[in-house]
Amino acid sequence: MPSAQEQQTELQDLAHKLRIHSVNMTTASKSGHPTSCSSMAEIMSVLFYRQMRYSVAEPKHASNDRFILSKGHAAPILYAAWAEAGLFPVSDLMNLRKIDSDLEGHPTPRLNFIDVATGSLGQGLSVACGMAYAGKHFDKASYRTYCLMGDGESMEGNIWEALNFAGFYKLNNLCAIIDVNRLGQSDPAPLQHDMETYKKRMESFGFHAIVVDGHDILELCKAFDEAESVTDKPTCLIAKTFKGKYFPDIENLMNWHGKALGDKSASVVKHVESLMKNPGVKPTNIPPPTMDAPNVDITG
């Protein structure tokens, strides 16, 4: 059994590996959102390789925890997370956005690990609320629902309708996550890094709100554990992050939204690789689902 420190190192290395995949994929396709992927790398690593309970072999198993990437433009890092988990070959990632590839620029349910298309921002949390409500009141099962949103996206009205729904129905099996990377497409997001205002707003909608350093593996592990222990309301992790984290001369700077890194890619990858303790790292601790979801047949 690896020590706590060894687990943290593994998760950090995996986060960096996801960053590298995101850069290489978008460089090959000459389009995409590598900086938006990089801000959420640690969140994805902790979720997919420690926190979420699911079967890699059966990504649509009824007892699996659910995950919705509401900020769908960060699809490359979602694809990379599943590839590193072992669902499909890592080499397939380089087919991103090719005309004959199902790895499109935004997630679609054509893929067996995607529940809902999230190209249009602001809609993911509503779907997550429906999943959490069904899990709590219909399936009465243990699976949890996680939804990762962007901070610019969280200004959309649909998000706040969903927050109201989740708070009213006390969906304690729902964990929302806001990737507060400060920068939008063409301007900073309205609240930038005003984490206290985010927290107060979430609490006013009936959420247990946790402000966390979104690049600190240990803080994220503790925050997700805390979220799972809350029994009377939904939880929102408000993660302070930086767009293009660990990308030299790109991190936290404007004008890099939705752009492949081009001739900077090689130096960025080299730098991120230098931060890794074990470049060949693979996930070793994906928890299996609690097999208590009922068999459901809606074929009529």
PDB file of C-alpha atoms in Angstrom:
ATOM      1  CA  MET A   1       0.000   0.000   0.000  1.00  0.00           C
ATOM      2  CA  PRO A   2       1.621   3.313  -1.051  1.00  0.00           C
ATOM      3  CA  SER A   3       2.069   5.972   1.612  1.00  0.00           C
ATOM      4  CA  ALA A   4       0.014   9.166   1.622  1.00  0.00           C
ATOM      5  CA  GLN A   5       2.995  11.084   0.260  1.00  0.00           C
ATOM      6  CA  GLU A   6       3.504   8.540  -2.514  1.00  0.00           C
ATOM      7  CA  GLN A   7      -0.166   8.834  -3.453  1.00  0.00           C
ATOM      8  CA  GLN A   8       0.103  12.628  -3.586  1.00  0.00           C
ATOM      9  CA  THR A   9       3.186  12.399  -5.792  1.00  0.00           C
ATOM     10  CA  GLU A  10       1.418   9.961  -8.099  1.00  0.00           C
ATOM     11  CA  LEU A  11      -1.610  12.239  -8.435  1.00  0.00           C
ATOM     12  CA  GLN A  12       0.575  15.278  -9.124  1.00  0.00           C
ATOM     13  CA  ASP A  13       2.529  13.394 -11.767  1.00  0.00           C
ATOM     14  CA  LEU A  14      -0.725  12.260 -13.352  1.00  0.00           C
ATOM     15  CA  ALA A  15      -1.971  15.856 -13.394  1.00  0.00           C
ATOM     16  CA  HIS A  16       1.180  16.880 -15.248  1.00  0.00           C
ATOM     17  CA  LYS A  17       0.746  13.957 -17.621  1.00  0.00           C
ATOM     18  CA  LEU A  18      -2.781  15.170 -18.411  1.00  0.00           C
ATOM     19  CA  ARG A  19      -1.366  18.635 -19.081  1.00  0.00           C
ATOM     20  CA  ILE A  20       1.172  17.200 -21.512  1.00  0.00           C
ATOM     21  CA  HIS A  21      -1.485  15.196 -23.351  1.00  0.00           C
ATOM     22  CA  SER A  22      -3.650  18.316 -23.648  1.00  0.00           C
ATOM     23  CA  VAL A  23      -0.778  20.285 -25.182  1.00  0.00           C
ATOM     24  CA  ASN A  24       0.238  17.525 -27.580  1.00  0.00           C
ATOM     25  CA  MET A  25      -3.337  16.814 -28.675  1.00  0.00           C
ATOM     26  CA  THR A  26      -4.192  20.424 -29.395  1.00  0.00           C
ATOM     27  CA  THR A  27      -0.845  21.038 -31.080  1.00  0.00           C
ATOM     28  CA  ALA A  28      -1.467  18.098 -33.413  1.00  0.00           C
ATOM     29  CA  SER A  29      -4.959  19.342 -34.258  1.00  0.00           C
ATOM     30  CA  LYS A  30      -3.771  22.981 -34.407  1.00  0.00           C
ATOM     31  CA  SER A  31      -6.812  23.988 -32.361  1.00  0.00           C
ATOM     32  CA  GLY A  32      -8.321  23.558 -28.919  1.00  0.00           C
ATOM     33  CA  HIS A  33      -8.023  24.879 -25.383  1.00  0.00           C
ATOM     34  CA  PRO A  34      -4.817  23.674 -23.683  1.00  0.00           C
ATOM     35  CA  THR A  35      -4.705  26.541 -21.161  1.00  0.00           C
ATOM     36  CA  SER A  36      -8.274  25.802 -20.031  1.00  0.00           C
ATOM     37  CA  CYS A  37      -7.248  22.162 -19.586  1.00  0.00           C
ATOM     38  CA  SER A  38      -4.157  23.010 -17.575  1.00  0.00           C
ATOM     39  CA  SER A  39      -6.048  24.986 -14.935  1.00  0.00           C
ATOM     40  CA  MET A  40      -8.079  21.881 -14.022  1.00  0.00           C
ATOM     41  CA  ALA A  41      -5.401  19.184 -14.247  1.00  0.00           C
ATOM     42  CA  GLU A  42      -5.059  18.550 -10.505  1.00  0.00           C
ATOM     43  CA  ILE A  43      -8.845  18.507 -10.094  1.00  0.00           C
ATOM     44  CA  MET A  44      -9.148  15.865 -12.818  1.00  0.00           C
ATOM     45  CA  SER A  45      -6.329  13.780 -11.404  1.00  0.00           C
ATOM     46  CA  VAL A  46      -7.799  13.677  -7.899  1.00  0.00           C
ATOM     47  CA  LEU A  47     -11.307  12.999  -9.192  1.00  0.00           C
ATOM     48  CA  PHE A  48     -10.482  10.282 -11.707  1.00  0.00           C
ATOM     49  CA  TYR A  49      -7.657   8.512  -9.897  1.00  0.00           C
ATOM     50  CA  ARG A  50      -8.680   8.789  -6.250  1.00  0.00           C
ATOM     51  CA  GLN A  51     -12.155  10.119  -5.555  1.00  0.00           C
ATOM     52  CA  MET A  52     -14.649   8.837  -8.086  1.00  0.00           C
ATOM     53  CA  ARG A  53     -15.847   5.255  -7.867  1.00  0.00           C
ATOM     54  CA  TYR A  54     -16.305   3.715 -11.283  1.00  0.00           C
ATOM     55  CA  SER A  55     -15.538   0.802 -13.546  1.00  0.00           C
ATOM     56  CA  VAL A  56     -13.110   1.683 -16.334  1.00  0.00           C
ATOM     57  CA  ALA A  57     -14.247  -1.376 -18.286  1.00  0.00           C
ATOM     58  CA  GLU A  58     -17.900  -0.307 -18.029  1.00  0.00           C
ATOM     59  CA  PRO A  59     -17.997   3.509 -18.152  1.00  0.00           C
ATOM     60  CA  LYS A  60     -21.806   3.542 -18.323  1.00  0.00           C
ATOM     61  CA  HIS A  61     -22.356   1.121 -15.426  1.00  0.00           C
ATOM     62  CA  ALA A  62     -25.427   2.171 -13.453  1.00  0.00           C
ATOM     63  CA  SER A  63     -23.521   2.207 -10.158  1.00  0.00           C
ATOM     64  CA  ASN A  64     -20.666   4.400 -11.385  1.00  0.00           C
ATOM     65  CA  ASP A  65     -20.191   7.896 -10.033  1.00  0.00           C
ATOM     66  CA  ARG A  66     -21.236  10.419 -12.676  1.00  0.00           C
ATOM     67  CA  PHE A  67     -19.008  13.159 -14.092  1.00  0.00           C
ATOM     68  CA  ILE A  68     -20.106  16.023 -16.319  1.00  0.00           C
ATOM     69  CA  LEU A  69     -17.567  18.384 -17.834  1.00  0.00           C
ATOM     70  CA  SER A  70     -19.778  21.421 -18.191  1.00  0.00           C
ATOM     71  CA  LYS A  71     -16.877  23.492 -19.563  1.00  0.00           C
ATOM     72  CA  GLY A  72     -16.884  21.229 -22.584  1.00  0.00           C
ATOM     73  CA  HIS A  73     -14.172  23.125 -24.463  1.00  0.00           C
ATOM     74  CA  ALA A  74     -11.696  21.432 -22.094  1.00  0.00           C
ATOM     75  CA  ALA A  75     -12.572  18.080 -23.670  1.00  0.00           C
ATOM     76  CA  PRO A  76      -8.928  17.118 -24.382  1.00  0.00           C
ATOM     77  CA  ILE A  77      -8.120  16.659 -20.702  1.00  0.00           C
ATOM     78  CA  LEU A  78     -11.292  14.596 -20.207  1.00  0.00           C
ATOM     79  CA  TYR A  79     -10.280  12.312 -23.058  1.00  0.00           C
ATOM     80  CA  ALA A  80      -6.764  12.109 -21.612  1.00  0.00           C
ATOM     81  CA  ALA A  81      -8.123  11.193 -18.166  1.00  0.00           C
ATOM     82  CA  TRP A  82     -10.032   8.227 -19.575  1.00  0.00           C
ATOM     83  CA  ALA A  83      -7.116   7.131 -21.746  1.00  0.00           C
ATOM     84  CA  GLU A  84      -4.727   7.164 -18.777  1.00  0.00           C
ATOM     85  CA  ALA A  85      -7.323   5.215 -16.772  1.00  0.00           C
ATOM     86  CA  GLY A  86      -7.040   2.524 -19.444  1.00  0.00           C
ATOM     87  CA  LEU A  87     -10.312   2.826 -21.359  1.00  0.00           C
ATOM     88  CA  PHE A  88      -8.643   3.257 -24.749  1.00  0.00           C
ATOM     89  CA  PRO A  89      -5.064   3.581 -26.061  1.00  0.00           C
ATOM     90  CA  VAL A  90      -3.259   6.814 -25.222  1.00  0.00           C
ATOM     91  CA  SER A  91      -2.109   6.947 -28.842  1.00  0.00           C
ATOM     92  CA  ASP A  92      -5.724   7.577 -29.911  1.00  0.00           C
ATOM     93  CA  LEU A  93      -5.579  10.984 -28.227  1.00  0.00           C
ATOM     94  CA  MET A  94      -3.634  12.340 -31.177  1.00  0.00           C
ATOM     95  CA  ASN A  95      -6.758  11.921 -33.317  1.00  0.00           C
ATOM     96  CA  LEU A  96      -8.402  14.895 -31.592  1.00  0.00           C
ATOM     97  CA  ARG A  97     -10.658  16.862 -33.965  1.00  0.00           C
ATOM     98  CA  LYS A  98      -9.819  14.723 -37.003  1.00  0.00           C
ATOM     99  CA  ILE A  99     -12.742  14.356 -39.397  1.00  0.00           C
ATOM    100  CA  ASP A 100     -12.927  10.578 -38.876  1.00  0.00           C
ATOM    101  CA  SER A 101     -12.430  10.656 -35.082  1.00  0.00           C
ATOM    102  CA  ASP A 102     -15.063  10.557 -32.350  1.00  0.00           C
ATOM    103  CA  LEU A 103     -12.759  12.671 -30.157  1.00  0.00           C
ATOM    104  CA  GLU A 104     -14.430  15.909 -31.147  1.00  0.00           C
ATOM    105  CA  GLY A 105     -13.568  19.376 -29.898  1.00  0.00           C
ATOM    106  CA  HIS A 106     -16.366  19.107 -27.339  1.00  0.00           C
ATOM    107  CA  PRO A 107     -17.706  15.952 -25.626  1.00  0.00           C
ATOM    108  CA  THR A 108     -20.597  14.110 -27.291  1.00  0.00           C
ATOM    109  CA  PRO A 109     -22.564  11.021 -26.162  1.00  0.00           C
ATOM    110  CA  ARG A 110     -21.308   9.176 -29.236  1.00  0.00           C
ATOM    111  CA  LEU A 111     -18.467   8.265 -26.882  1.00  0.00           C
ATOM    112  CA  ASN A 112     -19.270   5.522 -24.383  1.00  0.00           C
ATOM    113  CA  PHE A 113     -17.922   7.562 -21.449  1.00  0.00           C
ATOM    114  CA  ILE A 114     -19.923  10.734 -22.126  1.00  0.00           C
ATOM    115  CA  ASP A 115     -23.467  11.165 -20.789  1.00  0.00           C
ATOM    116  CA  VAL A 116     -24.290  14.575 -22.241  1.00  0.00           C
ATOM    117  CA  ALA A 117     -22.935  16.926 -24.892  1.00  0.00           C
ATOM    118  CA  THR A 118     -21.529  20.082 -23.321  1.00  0.00           C
ATOM    119  CA  GLY A 119     -20.454  22.284 -26.183  1.00  0.00           C
ATOM    120  CA  SER A 120     -22.979  24.928 -25.153  1.00  0.00           C
ATOM    121  CA  LEU A 121     -21.826  26.425 -21.857  1.00  0.00           C
ATOM    122  CA  GLY A 122     -24.057  26.690 -18.803  1.00  0.00           C
ATOM    123  CA  GLN A 123     -26.061  23.482 -19.207  1.00  0.00           C
ATOM    124  CA  GLY A 124     -23.997  20.826 -17.461  1.00  0.00           C
ATOM    125  CA  LEU A 125     -25.086  21.556 -13.906  1.00  0.00           C
ATOM    126  CA  SER A 126     -28.766  21.229 -14.793  1.00  0.00           C
ATOM    127  CA  VAL A 127     -28.122  17.734 -16.117  1.00  0.00           C
ATOM    128  CA  ALA A 128     -26.021  16.914 -13.064  1.00  0.00           C
ATOM    129  CA  CYS A 129     -28.894  17.990 -10.824  1.00  0.00           C
ATOM    130  CA  GLY A 130     -31.220  15.614 -12.653  1.00  0.00           C
ATOM    131  CA  MET A 131     -28.743  12.764 -12.226  1.00  0.00           C
ATOM    132  CA  ALA A 132     -28.286  13.523  -8.538  1.00  0.00           C
ATOM    133  CA  TYR A 133     -32.036  13.806  -7.964  1.00  0.00           C
ATOM    134  CA  ALA A 134     -32.614  10.453  -9.702  1.00  0.00           C
ATOM    135  CA  GLY A 135     -29.825   8.850  -7.682  1.00  0.00           C
ATOM    136  CA  LYS A 136     -31.212  10.095  -4.383  1.00  0.00           C
ATOM    137  CA  HIS A 137     -34.950   9.678  -4.882  1.00  0.00           C
ATOM    138  CA  PHE A 138     -35.446   7.026  -7.578  1.00  0.00           C
ATOM    139  CA  ASP A 139     -32.393   4.753  -7.658  1.00  0.00           C
ATOM    140  CA  LYS A 140     -31.693   5.317  -3.944  1.00  0.00           C
ATOM    141  CA  ALA A 141     -28.115   4.354  -4.775  1.00  0.00           C
ATOM    142  CA  SER A 142     -24.670   5.325  -3.512  1.00  0.00           C
ATOM    143  CA  TYR A 143     -23.298   6.894  -6.677  1.00  0.00           C
ATOM    144  CA  ARG A 144     -22.360  10.551  -6.540  1.00  0.00           C
ATOM    145  CA  THR A 145     -22.531  13.170  -9.289  1.00  0.00           C
ATOM    146  CA  TYR A 146     -19.690  15.584 -10.004  1.00  0.00           C
ATOM    147  CA  CYS A 147     -19.972  18.580 -12.323  1.00  0.00           C
ATOM    148  CA  LEU A 148     -17.010  20.763 -13.299  1.00  0.00           C
ATOM    149  CA  MET A 149     -17.767  24.269 -14.544  1.00  0.00           C
ATOM    150  CA  GLY A 150     -15.746  27.255 -15.678  1.00  0.00           C
ATOM    151  CA  ASP A 151     -15.840  30.588 -13.883  1.00  0.00           C
ATOM    152  CA  GLY A 152     -16.937  32.539 -16.955  1.00  0.00           C
ATOM    153  CA  GLU A 153     -19.586  29.896 -17.544  1.00  0.00           C
ATOM    154  CA  SER A 154     -20.822  30.273 -13.975  1.00  0.00           C
ATOM    155  CA  MET A 155     -22.111  33.738 -14.843  1.00  0.00           C
ATOM    156  CA  GLU A 156     -24.830  32.159 -17.009  1.00  0.00           C
ATOM    157  CA  GLY A 157     -28.371  32.181 -15.642  1.00  0.00           C
ATOM    158  CA  ASN A 158     -28.920  28.477 -16.267  1.00  0.00           C
ATOM    159  CA  ILE A 159     -26.209  27.702 -13.710  1.00  0.00           C
ATOM    160  CA  TRP A 160     -28.019  29.662 -11.008  1.00  0.00           C
ATOM    161  CA  GLU A 161     -31.356  28.002 -11.765  1.00  0.00           C
ATOM    162  CA  ALA A 162     -29.630  24.666 -11.283  1.00  0.00           C
ATOM    163  CA  LEU A 163     -27.952  25.820  -8.067  1.00  0.00           C
ATOM    164  CA  ASN A 164     -31.369  26.863  -6.775  1.00  0.00           C
ATOM    165  CA  PHE A 165     -32.806  23.435  -7.640  1.00  0.00           C
ATOM    166  CA  ALA A 166     -29.948  21.567  -5.973  1.00  0.00           C
ATOM    167  CA  GLY A 167     -30.106  23.647  -2.819  1.00  0.00           C
ATOM    168  CA  PHE A 168     -33.880  23.374  -2.540  1.00  0.00           C
ATOM    169  CA  TYR A 169     -33.862  19.579  -2.882  1.00  0.00           C
ATOM    170  CA  LYS A 170     -30.787  19.215  -0.637  1.00  0.00           C
ATOM    171  CA  LEU A 171     -28.915  17.069  -3.149  1.00  0.00           C
ATOM    172  CA  ASN A 172     -26.118  15.983  -0.844  1.00  0.00           C
ATOM    173  CA  ASN A 173     -24.959  13.482  -3.488  1.00  0.00           C
ATOM    174  CA  LEU A 174     -24.033  16.360  -5.816  1.00  0.00           C
ATOM    175  CA  CYS A 175     -20.621  18.011  -5.877  1.00  0.00           C
ATOM    176  CA  ALA A 176     -20.252  21.041  -8.122  1.00  0.00           C
ATOM    177  CA  ILE A 177     -16.779  22.353  -8.890  1.00  0.00           C
ATOM    178  CA  ILE A 178     -15.957  25.788 -10.286  1.00  0.00           C
ATOM    179  CA  ASP A 179     -12.586  26.131 -11.971  1.00  0.00           C
ATOM    180  CA  VAL A 180     -11.898  29.768 -11.070  1.00  0.00           C
ATOM    181  CA  ASN A 181      -8.970  30.364 -13.401  1.00  0.00           C
ATOM    182  CA  ARG A 182      -9.740  34.104 -13.576  1.00  0.00           C
ATOM    183  CA  LEU A 183      -9.520  34.604 -17.332  1.00  0.00           C
ATOM    184  CA  GLY A 184     -12.354  34.379 -19.839  1.00  0.00           C
ATOM    185  CA  GLN A 185     -12.212  34.285 -23.616  1.00  0.00           C
ATOM    186  CA  SER A 186     -11.417  37.944 -24.210  1.00  0.00           C
ATOM    187  CA  ASP A 187     -11.462  39.546 -20.750  1.00  0.00           C
ATOM    188  CA  PRO A 188     -11.066  38.468 -17.135  1.00  0.00           C
ATOM    189  CA  ALA A 189     -14.145  36.761 -15.663  1.00  0.00           C
ATOM    190  CA  PRO A 190     -16.323  39.240 -13.695  1.00  0.00           C
ATOM    191  CA  LEU A 191     -15.284  38.111 -10.202  1.00  0.00           C
ATOM    192  CA  GLN A 192     -11.717  37.161 -11.159  1.00  0.00           C
ATOM    193  CA  HIS A 193     -10.262  35.624  -7.941  1.00  0.00           C
ATOM    194  CA  ASP A 194     -12.786  37.072  -5.488  1.00  0.00           C
ATOM    195  CA  MET A 195     -13.230  33.704  -3.794  1.00  0.00           C
ATOM    196  CA  GLU A 196     -15.169  35.073  -0.831  1.00  0.00           C
ATOM    197  CA  THR A 197     -17.940  36.416  -3.072  1.00  0.00           C
ATOM    198  CA  TYR A 198     -18.203  33.054  -4.831  1.00  0.00           C
ATOM    199  CA  LYS A 199     -18.426  31.360  -1.432  1.00  0.00           C
ATOM    200  CA  LYS A 200     -21.152  33.669  -0.113  1.00  0.00           C
ATOM    201  CA  ARG A 201     -23.213  33.239  -3.268  1.00  0.00           C
ATOM    202  CA  MET A 202     -23.003  29.450  -3.095  1.00  0.00           C
ATOM    203  CA  GLU A 203     -23.965  29.432   0.569  1.00  0.00           C
ATOM    204  CA  SER A 204     -26.935  31.685  -0.149  1.00  0.00           C
ATOM    205  CA  PHE A 205     -28.218  29.016  -2.548  1.00  0.00           C
ATOM    206  CA  GLY A 206     -28.053  26.318   0.119  1.00  0.00           C
ATOM    207  CA  PHE A 207     -24.649  24.836  -0.706  1.00  0.00           C
ATOM    208  CA  HIS A 208     -21.822  23.778   1.543  1.00  0.00           C
ATOM    209  CA  ALA A 209     -19.054  25.857  -0.059  1.00  0.00           C
ATOM    210  CA  ILE A 210     -15.344  25.045   0.139  1.00  0.00           C
ATOM    211  CA  VAL A 211     -12.693  27.407  -1.210  1.00  0.00           C
ATOM    212  CA  VAL A 212      -9.660  25.384  -2.229  1.00  0.00           C
ATOM    213  CA  ASP A 213      -6.319  25.817  -3.967  1.00  0.00           C
ATOM    214  CA  GLY A 214      -7.120  24.014  -7.186  1.00  0.00           C
ATOM    215  CA  HIS A 215      -3.473  23.127  -7.782  1.00  0.00           C
ATOM    216  CA  ASP A 216      -2.839  21.594  -4.341  1.00  0.00           C
ATOM    217  CA  ILE A 217      -3.372  17.831  -4.427  1.00  0.00           C
ATOM    218  CA  LEU A 218      -3.682  17.432  -0.649  1.00  0.00           C
ATOM    219  CA  GLU A 219      -6.172  20.300  -0.311  1.00  0.00           C
ATOM    220  CA  LEU A 220      -8.277  18.841  -3.107  1.00  0.00           C
ATOM    221  CA  CYS A 221      -8.270  15.372  -1.523  1.00  0.00           C
ATOM    222  CA  LYS A 222      -9.414  16.818   1.807  1.00  0.00           C
ATOM    223  CA  ALA A 223     -12.067  18.969   0.148  1.00  0.00           C
ATOM    224  CA  PHE A 224     -13.581  16.080  -1.829  1.00  0.00           C
ATOM    225  CA  ASP A 225     -13.586  13.926   1.315  1.00  0.00           C
ATOM    226  CA  GLU A 226     -15.338  16.734   3.187  1.00  0.00           C
ATOM    227  CA  ALA A 227     -17.914  17.045   0.406  1.00  0.00           C
ATOM    228  CA  GLU A 228     -18.708  13.347   0.672  1.00  0.00           C
ATOM    229  CA  SER A 229     -19.288  13.676   4.417  1.00  0.00           C
ATOM    230  CA  VAL A 230     -21.958  16.388   4.058  1.00  0.00           C
ATOM    231  CA  THR A 231     -25.402  14.824   4.469  1.00  0.00           C
ATOM    232  CA  ASP A 232     -27.882  17.714   4.396  1.00  0.00           C
ATOM    233  CA  LYS A 233     -26.983  19.816   1.342  1.00  0.00           C
ATOM    234  CA  PRO A 234     -25.002  19.809  -1.912  1.00  0.00           C
ATOM    235  CA  THR A 235     -21.375  20.917  -1.958  1.00  0.00           C
ATOM    236  CA  CYS A 236     -19.515  23.285  -4.244  1.00  0.00           C
ATOM    237  CA  LEU A 237     -15.729  23.297  -4.463  1.00  0.00           C
ATOM    238  CA  ILE A 238     -14.577  26.747  -5.508  1.00  0.00           C
ATOM    239  CA  ALA A 239     -11.109  26.096  -6.864  1.00  0.00           C
ATOM    240  CA  LYS A 240      -8.675  28.974  -7.244  1.00  0.00           C
ATOM    241  CA  THR A 241      -6.630  28.104 -10.307  1.00  0.00           C
ATOM    242  CA  PHE A 242      -4.550  29.724 -13.021  1.00  0.00           C
ATOM    243  CA  LYS A 243      -5.139  29.400 -16.729  1.00  0.00           C
ATOM    244  CA  GLY A 244      -2.169  27.733 -18.378  1.00  0.00           C
ATOM    245  CA  LYS A 245      -0.757  26.620 -15.020  1.00  0.00           C
ATOM    246  CA  TYR A 246       2.918  25.549 -15.322  1.00  0.00           C
ATOM    247  CA  PHE A 247       3.154  26.878 -18.891  1.00  0.00           C
ATOM    248  CA  PRO A 248       6.104  29.338 -18.920  1.00  0.00           C
ATOM    249  CA  ASP A 249       5.274  32.789 -20.327  1.00  0.00           C
ATOM    250  CA  ILE A 250       1.643  31.724 -20.759  1.00  0.00           C
ATOM    251  CA  GLU A 251       0.329  31.052 -17.234  1.00  0.00           C
ATOM    252  CA  ASN A 252      -2.244  33.612 -16.056  1.00  0.00           C
ATOM    253  CA  LEU A 253      -1.843  35.757 -19.181  1.00  0.00           C
ATOM    254  CA  MET A 254      -4.540  36.988 -21.544  1.00  0.00           C
ATOM    255  CA  ASN A 255      -4.797  36.113 -25.243  1.00  0.00           C
ATOM    256  CA  TRP A 256      -4.188  32.383 -24.890  1.00  0.00           C
ATOM    257  CA  HIS A 257      -7.811  31.229 -24.730  1.00  0.00           C
ATOM    258  CA  GLY A 258      -8.746  28.616 -27.310  1.00  0.00           C
ATOM    259  CA  LYS A 259      -5.326  28.544 -28.955  1.00  0.00           C
ATOM    260  CA  ALA A 260      -2.948  25.676 -29.545  1.00  0.00           C
ATOM    261  CA  LEU A 261       0.519  26.563 -28.276  1.00  0.00           C
ATOM    262  CA  GLY A 262       2.214  26.245 -31.662  1.00  0.00           C
ATOM    263  CA  ASP A 263       5.969  26.738 -31.557  1.00  0.00           C
ATOM    264  CA  LYS A 264       5.842  27.083 -27.754  1.00  0.00           C
ATOM    265  CA  SER A 265       4.527  23.530 -27.344  1.00  0.00           C
ATOM    266  CA  ALA A 266       7.861  21.733 -27.211  1.00  0.00           C
ATOM    267  CA  SER A 267       9.327  24.012 -24.534  1.00  0.00           C
ATOM    268  CA  VAL A 268       6.129  23.847 -22.468  1.00  0.00           C
ATOM    269  CA  VAL A 269       6.074  20.049 -22.606  1.00  0.00           C
ATOM    270  CA  LYS A 270       9.765  19.902 -21.685  1.00  0.00           C
ATOM    271  CA  HIS A 271       9.156  22.163 -18.685  1.00  0.00           C
ATOM    272  CA  VAL A 272       6.154  20.189 -17.417  1.00  0.00           C
ATOM    273  CA  GLU A 273       8.059  16.918 -17.878  1.00  0.00           C
ATOM    274  CA  SER A 274      10.837  18.346 -15.708  1.00  0.00           C
ATOM    275  CA  LEU A 275       8.340  18.714 -12.854  1.00  0.00           C
ATOM    276  CA  MET A 276       7.463  15.015 -12.824  1.00  0.00           C
ATOM    277  CA  LYS A 277       9.007  12.532 -10.409  1.00  0.00           C
ATOM    278  CA  ASN A 278       7.899   9.505 -12.468  1.00  0.00           C
ATOM    279  CA  PRO A 279       7.231  10.219 -16.164  1.00  0.00           C
ATOM    280  CA  GLY A 280       5.878   6.691 -16.664  1.00  0.00           C
ATOM    281  CA  VAL A 281       3.253   7.024 -13.921  1.00  0.00           C
ATOM    282  CA  LYS A 282      -0.036   5.136 -14.228  1.00  0.00           C
ATOM    283  CA  PRO A 283      -3.094   5.269 -11.944  1.00  0.00           C
ATOM    284  CA  THR A 284      -2.969   2.645  -9.197  1.00  0.00           C
ATOM    285  CA  ASN A 285      -5.992   3.445  -7.041  1.00  0.00           C
ATOM    286  CA  ILE A 286      -9.232   3.889  -8.991  1.00  0.00           C
ATOM    287  CA  PRO A 287     -11.949   2.868  -6.498  1.00  0.00           C
ATOM    288  CA  PRO A 288     -14.621   0.473  -7.774  1.00  0.00           C
ATOM    289  CA  PRO A 289     -18.298   1.495  -7.675  1.00  0.00           C
ATOM    290  CA  THR A 290     -20.630   0.491  -4.858  1.00  0.00           C
ATOM    291  CA  MET A 291     -22.853  -1.972  -6.693  1.00  0.00           C
ATOM    292  CA  ASP A 292     -26.269  -0.919  -5.393  1.00  0.00           C
ATOM    293  CA  ALA A 293     -27.979   0.821  -8.334  1.00  0.00           C
ATOM    294  CA  PRO A 294     -31.172  -1.015  -9.329  1.00  0.00           C
ATOM    295  CA  ASN A 295     -31.645  -2.698 -12.681  1.00  0.00           C
ATOM    296  CA  VAL A 296     -33.858  -0.444 -14.778  1.00  0.00           C
ATOM    297  CA  ASP A 297     -35.570  -1.240 -18.065  1.00  0.00           C
ATOM    298  CA  ILE A 298     -37.196   1.657 -19.920  1.00  0.00           C
ATOM    299  CA  THR A 299     -37.683  -0.142 -23.227  1.00  0.00           C
ATOM    300  CA  GLY A 300     -41.402  -0.566 -22.501  1.00  0.00           C
TER     301      GLY A 300
END
